[in-house]
Coordinates of C-alpha atoms in Angstrom, one line a residue:
M1 CA 0.0 0.0 0.0
K2 CA 1.4 3.4 -1.0
E3 CA 2.4 5.4 2.1
I4 CA 0.6 8.8 2.3
L5 CA 1.6 11.7 4.4
K6 CA -1.1 13.7 6.2
P7 CA -0.8 17.4 6.8
A8 CA -1.3 19.0 10.2
G9 CA -4.7 20.5 10.8
L10 CA -5.1 24.3 10.6
R11 CA -5.4 26.3 13.7
P12 CA -6.4 29.9 14.5
G13 CA -3.6 32.3 13.5
D14 CA -2.2 30.0 10.8
R15 CA -1.1 31.6 7.6
V16 CA -2.6 30.1 4.5
A17 CA -1.5 30.7 0.9
V18 CA -3.7 31.4 -2.2
V19 CA -2.2 30.2 -5.5
S20 CA -3.3 30.6 -9.1
L21 CA -2.1 27.4 -10.7
S22 CA -4.2 27.6 -13.8
K23 CA -6.6 30.4 -14.8
G24 CA -5.4 33.8 -13.5
I25 CA -8.7 35.6 -13.1
L26 CA -8.1 36.4 -9.4
G27 CA -5.7 39.1 -10.5
E28 CA -8.3 40.8 -12.7
E29 CA -10.2 43.9 -11.7
F30 CA -13.5 42.2 -12.2
C31 CA -12.5 39.8 -9.3
R32 CA -11.6 42.4 -6.7
H33 CA -14.8 41.8 -4.8
D34 CA -14.0 38.1 -4.7
L35 CA -10.5 38.9 -3.4
H36 CA -12.0 40.8 -0.5
L37 CA -14.8 38.3 0.3
G38 CA -12.5 35.3 0.2
A39 CA -10.0 36.9 2.5
T40 CA -12.7 37.9 4.9
R41 CA -14.1 34.4 5.1
L42 CA -10.6 33.0 5.8
N43 CA -10.2 35.5 8.6
E44 CA -13.6 34.3 10.0
F45 CA -12.0 30.8 10.3
G46 CA -9.2 32.5 12.2
L47 CA -6.8 32.0 9.2
M48 CA -4.5 34.6 7.8
P49 CA -4.5 34.6 3.9
E50 CA -1.3 35.4 2.0
F51 CA -1.5 35.8 -1.8
M52 CA 1.5 34.4 -3.5
P53 CA 3.5 36.9 -5.6
N54 CA 2.2 35.7 -9.0
S55 CA -1.3 34.7 -7.9
L56 CA -2.7 38.2 -8.8
Q57 CA -0.7 38.7 -12.0
G58 CA -3.8 38.2 -14.2
V59 CA -5.0 36.0 -17.0
D60 CA -2.6 36.9 -19.7
Y61 CA 0.6 36.8 -17.7
L62 CA -0.1 33.5 -16.0
A63 CA -1.2 32.0 -19.4
E64 CA 2.2 32.8 -20.7
H65 CA 4.2 31.9 -17.6
P66 CA 3.4 28.5 -16.1
E67 CA 6.8 28.6 -14.5
A68 CA 5.5 31.6 -12.4
R69 CA 2.6 29.6 -11.2
A70 CA 4.8 26.7 -10.3
A71 CA 7.2 29.0 -8.5
D72 CA 4.4 30.2 -6.2
L73 CA 3.5 26.7 -5.2
K74 CA 7.2 26.0 -4.4
R75 CA 7.3 29.1 -2.3
T76 CA 4.4 27.8 -0.1
F77 CA 6.5 24.8 0.8
Q78 CA 9.6 26.8 1.4
D79 CA 7.9 28.9 4.0
D80 CA 7.4 26.9 7.2
A81 CA 4.9 29.4 8.5
I82 CA 2.4 28.7 5.7
R83 CA 0.3 25.8 6.9
G84 CA -2.4 25.5 4.1
I85 CA -2.7 26.2 0.4
F86 CA -5.9 27.1 -1.4
C87 CA -6.2 27.2 -5.2
A88 CA -7.8 30.4 -6.6
I89 CA -9.9 28.5 -9.2
G90 CA -9.4 25.8 -11.8
G91 CA -8.8 26.3 -15.5
D92 CA -7.6 24.0 -18.3
D93 CA -3.8 24.0 -18.5
T94 CA -2.6 23.1 -15.0
Y95 CA -0.5 20.3 -16.5
R96 CA 1.9 23.0 -17.7
T97 CA 3.1 23.5 -14.1
V98 CA 4.1 19.9 -13.6
P99 CA 7.5 19.7 -15.3
Y100 CA 8.7 22.7 -13.3
L101 CA 7.8 20.9 -10.1
M102 CA 8.4 17.3 -10.7
D103 CA 11.8 18.0 -12.2
D104 CA 12.8 20.1 -9.2
P105 CA 14.4 17.8 -6.6
E106 CA 14.2 20.6 -4.0
F107 CA 10.4 20.9 -4.5
V108 CA 9.9 17.2 -4.1
Q109 CA 12.0 17.2 -1.0
L110 CA 10.1 20.1 0.5
V111 CA 6.7 18.4 -0.1
M112 CA 7.9 15.4 1.9
A113 CA 9.5 17.4 4.6
H114 CA 6.6 20.0 5.1
P115 CA 3.3 18.4 4.2
K116 CA 0.5 21.0 4.1
V117 CA -3.2 21.2 3.6
F118 CA -3.8 21.7 -0.2
S119 CA -7.4 22.2 -1.5
G120 CA -9.0 22.7 -4.9
F121 CA -11.1 20.9 -7.6
S122 CA -11.7 20.8 -11.3
D123 CA -8.4 21.2 -13.3
T124 CA -6.6 21.1 -9.9
T125 CA -7.0 17.3 -10.5
V126 CA -3.6 17.5 -12.1
N127 CA -2.0 18.9 -8.9
H128 CA -3.7 16.3 -6.8
L129 CA -2.4 13.5 -8.9
M130 CA 1.1 15.0 -8.8
F131 CA 1.0 15.2 -5.0
W132 CA -0.4 11.7 -4.8
R133 CA 2.6 10.5 -6.8
L134 CA 4.8 12.3 -4.3
G135 CA 3.0 10.7 -1.3
L136 CA 1.0 13.7 0.1
S137 CA -2.7 13.5 0.9
T138 CA -4.5 16.5 -0.6
F139 CA -8.1 17.5 -0.6
Y140 CA -10.5 17.6 -3.6
G141 CA -12.6 20.4 -2.1
P142 CA -13.2 24.1 -1.8
N143 CA -11.2 26.7 -3.7
F144 CA -10.9 30.4 -3.1
I145 CA -13.2 32.0 -5.7
N146 CA -16.0 29.4 -5.9
D147 CA -16.3 28.7 -2.2
L148 CA -14.6 31.1 0.2
A149 CA -15.7 34.1 -2.0
E150 CA -19.3 32.9 -2.3
L151 CA -21.3 36.0 -3.1
G152 CA -24.1 35.3 -0.8
T153 CA -24.2 36.6 2.8
E154 CA -22.1 33.6 3.9
M155 CA -20.4 30.5 2.6
L156 CA -22.9 27.8 1.6
P157 CA -23.5 26.1 5.0
Y158 CA -22.7 22.5 3.8
T159 CA -19.4 23.7 2.3
M160 CA -18.6 25.7 5.4
N161 CA -19.1 22.6 7.5
A162 CA -16.9 20.6 5.1
F163 CA -14.2 23.2 5.4
G164 CA -14.0 22.3 9.1
K165 CA -12.2 19.0 8.1
F166 CA -9.1 21.1 7.5
L167 CA -9.2 22.4 11.1
A168 CA -7.4 20.7 14.0
G169 CA -10.0 19.5 16.6
F170 CA -12.9 19.3 14.1
P171 CA -15.0 16.2 14.8
N172 CA -14.5 13.3 12.3
R173 CA -18.1 13.3 11.2
P174 CA -19.5 11.2 8.3
I175 CA -20.2 12.8 5.0
E176 CA -23.9 12.8 4.3
S177 CA -25.9 14.2 1.4
S178 CA -26.7 17.9 1.5
P179 CA -30.4 18.5 2.1
V180 CA -30.4 21.2 -0.7
W181 CA -28.5 21.9 -3.9
Y182 CA -27.8 25.2 -5.6
E183 CA -27.7 26.3 -9.2
E184 CA -24.6 27.8 -10.6
R185 CA -24.7 31.6 -10.9
T186 CA -25.0 33.4 -14.3
D187 CA -23.9 36.7 -12.9
F188 CA -20.6 36.9 -10.8
S189 CA -20.4 40.7 -10.6
E190 CA -20.1 42.8 -7.5
S191 CA -23.8 43.6 -7.9
Q192 CA -24.5 40.1 -6.7
I193 CA -22.9 40.4 -3.3
D194 CA -25.4 39.3 -0.6
V195 CA -27.7 37.8 -3.4
S196 CA -28.4 34.2 -2.5
R197 CA -28.1 31.4 -5.0
I198 CA -31.2 29.7 -6.4
D199 CA -31.7 26.6 -4.3
H200 CA -33.7 23.3 -4.5
P201 CA -34.5 20.6 -2.1
E202 CA -32.4 17.5 -2.6
T203 CA -34.9 14.9 -3.7
H204 CA -32.5 12.1 -4.6
G205 CA -29.8 11.9 -1.9
Y206 CA -27.1 9.3 -2.4
E207 CA -28.1 6.8 -5.0
L208 CA -26.6 3.3 -5.2
L209 CA -26.7 2.5 -8.9
Q210 CA -25.4 -1.0 -8.4
G211 CA -23.7 -3.3 -5.9
E212 CA -24.7 -4.3 -2.4
G213 CA -23.5 -3.4 1.1
S214 CA -20.6 -1.2 2.1
F215 CA -17.3 -0.8 0.3
S216 CA -14.0 0.8 1.4
G217 CA -10.7 2.0 0.1
A218 CA -8.4 4.9 -0.3
L219 CA -9.9 7.8 -2.3
L220 CA -8.4 8.8 -5.6
G221 CA -9.8 10.5 -8.7
G222 CA -10.9 13.9 -10.1
C223 CA -12.6 15.6 -12.9
T224 CA -13.4 13.4 -16.0
E225 CA -12.5 16.1 -18.5
T226 CA -9.1 16.8 -17.0
I227 CA -8.3 13.1 -16.6
C228 CA -9.4 12.4 -20.2
D229 CA -7.1 15.2 -21.5
L230 CA -4.2 13.7 -19.5
L231 CA -4.9 10.3 -21.1
T232 CA -5.7 11.4 -24.7
G233 CA -4.5 14.9 -25.2
N234 CA -7.8 15.7 -26.9
R235 CA -7.7 19.3 -25.7
H236 CA -4.0 19.8 -25.1
P237 CA -1.7 17.3 -26.8
E238 CA 1.1 18.3 -24.4
A239 CA -1.1 17.1 -21.4
K240 CA -0.8 13.5 -22.6
E241 CA 3.0 13.9 -22.9
V242 CA 3.1 15.2 -19.3
N243 CA 1.0 12.4 -18.0
E244 CA 3.1 9.7 -19.7
K245 CA 6.4 11.3 -18.5
Y246 CA 5.4 11.7 -14.9
H247 CA 2.8 8.8 -14.7
L248 CA 0.3 11.1 -13.1
F249 CA -2.8 9.0 -13.6
P250 CA -2.5 5.5 -12.0
E251 CA -3.0 2.3 -14.0
G252 CA -3.8 -1.3 -13.5
E253 CA -3.0 -2.7 -10.1
E254 CA -2.3 0.7 -8.7
W255 CA -6.1 0.9 -8.3
D256 CA -6.2 -2.2 -6.0
G257 CA -7.9 -1.2 -2.7
K258 CA -9.0 2.2 -3.9
I259 CA -12.3 4.0 -4.4
C260 CA -12.3 6.0 -7.7
F261 CA -14.2 9.2 -7.6
L262 CA -15.2 11.0 -10.8
E263 CA -17.3 14.1 -11.6
T264 CA -18.1 16.2 -14.6
S265 CA -17.4 19.9 -15.0
E266 CA -19.4 23.1 -15.6
E267 CA -19.1 22.2 -19.3
K268 CA -21.9 19.6 -18.7
P269 CA -20.7 17.2 -21.3
E270 CA -23.4 15.4 -23.4
P271 CA -23.8 11.8 -22.4
S272 CA -22.1 10.6 -25.6
L273 CA -19.0 12.7 -24.7
L274 CA -19.0 11.4 -21.2
A275 CA -19.1 7.9 -22.6
K276 CA -15.9 8.6 -24.6
E277 CA -14.2 10.1 -21.6
L278 CA -15.1 7.0 -19.5
D279 CA -13.8 4.7 -22.3
A280 CA -10.4 6.5 -22.1
I281 CA -10.4 6.1 -18.3
A282 CA -11.4 2.5 -18.5
K283 CA -8.4 1.7 -20.7
T284 CA -6.1 2.4 -17.7
G285 CA -7.6 -0.6 -15.9
V286 CA -9.2 1.4 -13.1
F287 CA -12.6 -0.3 -13.3
D288 CA -10.9 -3.7 -13.3
H289 CA -9.1 -3.1 -10.1
A290 CA -10.8 -0.5 -7.9
A291 CA -13.0 -1.4 -5.0
G292 CA -15.9 1.0 -5.9
V293 CA -16.8 4.3 -7.5
L294 CA -18.2 7.6 -6.3
I295 CA -19.8 9.8 -8.8
G296 CA -20.3 13.5 -8.2
K297 CA -23.6 15.3 -8.5
P298 CA -23.9 16.8 -12.1
Q299 CA -23.9 20.6 -11.9
D300 CA -27.5 22.0 -12.0
E301 CA -28.6 18.3 -12.3
V302 CA -28.1 18.6 -16.1
Y303 CA -28.3 15.0 -17.7
Y304 CA -28.9 13.7 -14.2
E305 CA -30.8 10.6 -15.3
E306 CA -29.0 10.2 -18.6
Y307 CA -25.6 10.0 -16.9
K308 CA -26.6 7.1 -14.8
A309 CA -26.9 4.7 -17.7
V310 CA -23.6 5.9 -19.1
Y311 CA -21.7 5.3 -15.9
Q312 CA -23.2 1.8 -15.4
E313 CA -22.4 0.8 -19.0
K314 CA -18.9 2.1 -19.1
I315 CA -17.8 1.1 -15.5
G316 CA -19.3 -2.4 -15.9
S317 CA -21.2 -4.5 -13.4
R318 CA -18.3 -5.5 -11.2
L319 CA -18.1 -2.4 -9.1
P320 CA -20.5 -0.7 -6.7
I321 CA -21.4 2.8 -7.8
L322 CA -22.6 5.5 -5.5
Y323 CA -24.1 8.4 -7.4
N324 CA -25.0 12.0 -6.7
V325 CA -22.3 12.7 -4.1
N326 CA -21.7 16.4 -3.2
F327 CA -18.2 16.9 -4.6
G328 CA -16.8 18.6 -7.6
H329 CA -18.5 21.3 -9.7
A330 CA -22.0 21.0 -8.2
Y331 CA -23.0 23.2 -5.3
P332 CA -22.5 22.6 -2.4
R333 CA -19.4 20.5 -2.1
T334 CA -17.7 18.4 0.5
V335 CA -14.0 17.5 1.0
L336 CA -12.6 14.2 -0.4
A337 CA -9.2 13.3 1.2
I338 CA -7.1 11.8 -1.5
G339 CA -5.1 8.7 -0.5
Q340 CA -7.0 8.3 2.8
Q341 CA -9.2 5.4 3.7
A342 CA -13.0 5.7 3.7
V343 CA -16.0 3.4 4.1
V344 CA -19.0 4.0 1.9
D345 CA -22.2 2.7 3.6
P346 CA -25.2 3.0 1.2
Q347 CA -27.6 1.7 3.8
K348 CA -26.7 4.5 6.3
R349 CA -26.3 6.9 3.3
E350 CA -23.0 8.1 4.5
I351 CA -19.2 8.1 3.8
R352 CA -16.9 7.8 6.8
Y353 CA -13.2 8.3 7.1
L354 CA -11.5 5.7 9.2
E355 CA -9.6 8.4 11.0
P356 CA -9.3 12.2 10.9
V357 CA -7.9 13.5 7.6
V358 CA -5.5 15.9 9.2
K359 CA -3.0 15.4 12.1
G360 CA -3.2 17.1 15.4
I361 CA -6.6 16.0 16.6

């Protein structure tokens, strides 16, 4: 079994870094209100945000300088006083940071010597897979713009509670389905501050599409679109080259004893496209070896019913599949601790970690 390092839990007064590892919108003028809101929310948790030097450089600069994005991430591990790292947002070319990090022996050594909380989702899948290769448990969970800078009067309550998993002393509670879900916003401007999202009662909850009883394993996975690009290079040919060189996405027996989690992005792929993405993922052997699969709730419940049949067909009948779990691009979202052991109990409709996901509890 691959040894995974846990970071220490965050405590009041801790400094936490914000990094822009993909899209650089946090540095644009139209995101100034997000910058203030997110910093305020971190303060409310008792945390002290620090924006890395290149995190606010803007879209054009960061698009042209992946080495600057990578340098910011390295800085967070060089600074012992920084205890946590939150991604600003996702994007679509995070893979470009990987060579600057994986080919840097000092960075690799720093990660092992100073494990820290690292959270994000979407294209941040690439960073999570990189850290998993290095042996650090990271968190497929909230990011700065989408969650901490939620435009309503407060963070979404379910997500705020999930954020507590990063904190030392937070109870190791099971993950249950949110009683409500929220639509994605269409207006992200400053005029929407204190305007609540459109919400709906959760009428489905966790759905066991196939299988019987509980299943367990170490969590590993991410966004299907990002994973598919790493495997096929269908969006960025260089992404496939990066994956092959650094072996980011595991194959074959590496999936033994693991629960694979998958979710679709805000692009809301048509079922036929999702089928192709799952075909590419299946070729790695994940569905021949994993212990089970968790599927994230589709954003805005688009293709909710249609996706079920696609997952069942492409994953096959061997694995249990729990559908409609609150992680990834749908709102609200929980925290999935990559590399850590969890038990999925469909009867109790809960997911439990076998132990706290951070040290110091």
